[in-house]
Short mmCIF file of C-alpha atoms in Angstrom, two decimals:
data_model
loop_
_atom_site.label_atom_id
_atom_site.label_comp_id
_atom_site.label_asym_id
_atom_site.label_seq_id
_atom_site.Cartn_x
_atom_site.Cartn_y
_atom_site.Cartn_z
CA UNK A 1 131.42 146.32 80.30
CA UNK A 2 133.04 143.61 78.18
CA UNK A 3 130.65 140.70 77.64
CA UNK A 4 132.30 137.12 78.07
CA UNK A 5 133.11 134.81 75.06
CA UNK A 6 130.55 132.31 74.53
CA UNK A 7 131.84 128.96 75.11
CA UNK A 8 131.24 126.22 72.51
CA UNK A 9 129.85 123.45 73.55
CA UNK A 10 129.61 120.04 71.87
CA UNK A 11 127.21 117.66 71.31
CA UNK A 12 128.93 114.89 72.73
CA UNK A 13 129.29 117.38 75.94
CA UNK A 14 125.76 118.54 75.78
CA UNK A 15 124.50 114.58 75.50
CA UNK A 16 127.10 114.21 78.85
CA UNK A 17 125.73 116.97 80.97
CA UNK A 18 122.38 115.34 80.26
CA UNK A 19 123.02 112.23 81.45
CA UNK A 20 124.55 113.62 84.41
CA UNK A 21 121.45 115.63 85.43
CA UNK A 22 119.10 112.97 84.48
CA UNK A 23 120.91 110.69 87.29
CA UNK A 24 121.16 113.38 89.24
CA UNK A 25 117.70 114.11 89.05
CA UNK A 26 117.09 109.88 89.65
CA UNK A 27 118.65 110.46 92.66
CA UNK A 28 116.75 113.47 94.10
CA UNK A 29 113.66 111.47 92.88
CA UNK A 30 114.27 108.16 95.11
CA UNK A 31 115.45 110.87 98.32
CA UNK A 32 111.56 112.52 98.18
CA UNK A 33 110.09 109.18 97.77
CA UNK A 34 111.87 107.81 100.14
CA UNK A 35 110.89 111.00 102.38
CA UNK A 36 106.97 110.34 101.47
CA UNK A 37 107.23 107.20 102.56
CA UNK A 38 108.35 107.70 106.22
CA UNK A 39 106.10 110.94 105.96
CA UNK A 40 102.98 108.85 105.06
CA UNK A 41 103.91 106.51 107.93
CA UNK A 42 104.48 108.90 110.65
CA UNK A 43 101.03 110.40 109.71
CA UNK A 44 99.33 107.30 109.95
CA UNK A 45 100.81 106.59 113.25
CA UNK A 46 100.30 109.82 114.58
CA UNK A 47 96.33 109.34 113.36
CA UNK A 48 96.53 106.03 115.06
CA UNK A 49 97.77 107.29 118.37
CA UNK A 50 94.80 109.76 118.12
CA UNK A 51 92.51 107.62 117.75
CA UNK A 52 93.57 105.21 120.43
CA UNK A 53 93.67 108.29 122.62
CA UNK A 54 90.06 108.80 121.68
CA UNK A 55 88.85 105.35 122.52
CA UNK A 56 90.25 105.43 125.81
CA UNK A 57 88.53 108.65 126.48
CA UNK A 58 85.14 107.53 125.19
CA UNK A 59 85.67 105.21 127.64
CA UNK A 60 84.71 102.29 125.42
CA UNK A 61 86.70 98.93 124.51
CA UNK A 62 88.21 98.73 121.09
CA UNK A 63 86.02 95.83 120.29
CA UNK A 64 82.85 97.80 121.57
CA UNK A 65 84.24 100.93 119.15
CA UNK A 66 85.48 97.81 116.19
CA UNK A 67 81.79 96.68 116.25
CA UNK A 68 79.94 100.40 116.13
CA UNK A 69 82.19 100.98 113.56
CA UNK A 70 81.46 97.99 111.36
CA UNK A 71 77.70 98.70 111.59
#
């Protein structure tokens, strides 16, 4: 089987593709951060509801819980 040619490729077009990917890769970068963000904040509220689910169970007020709490 016949290999294919190598292409040559420039410098100038090497320095190009760089660029391109770094932005690219920018890009991607500011998507997952933006992503962690809302993650991290629909954790939090999710460990919030829990826990406000737990008070009401225990029975207790939230200031009764607030004061143990800051013992």
């Amino acid at each position: 089987m016949a290999r294919k040619k190598r292409e040559v490729v420039t410098p100038e077009e090497q320095l190009e593709k760089v660029i391109k990917d770094i932005e690219e890769t920018k890009e991607t970068l500011k998507t997952l951060e933006k992503s962690k963000k809302e993650l991290e904040a629909q954790i939090k509220m999710d460990r919030l509801a829990e826990l406000d689910a737990i008070i009401k169970d225990s029975g207790k007020s939230y200031d009764e819980v607030k004061a143990m709490l800051s013992k």
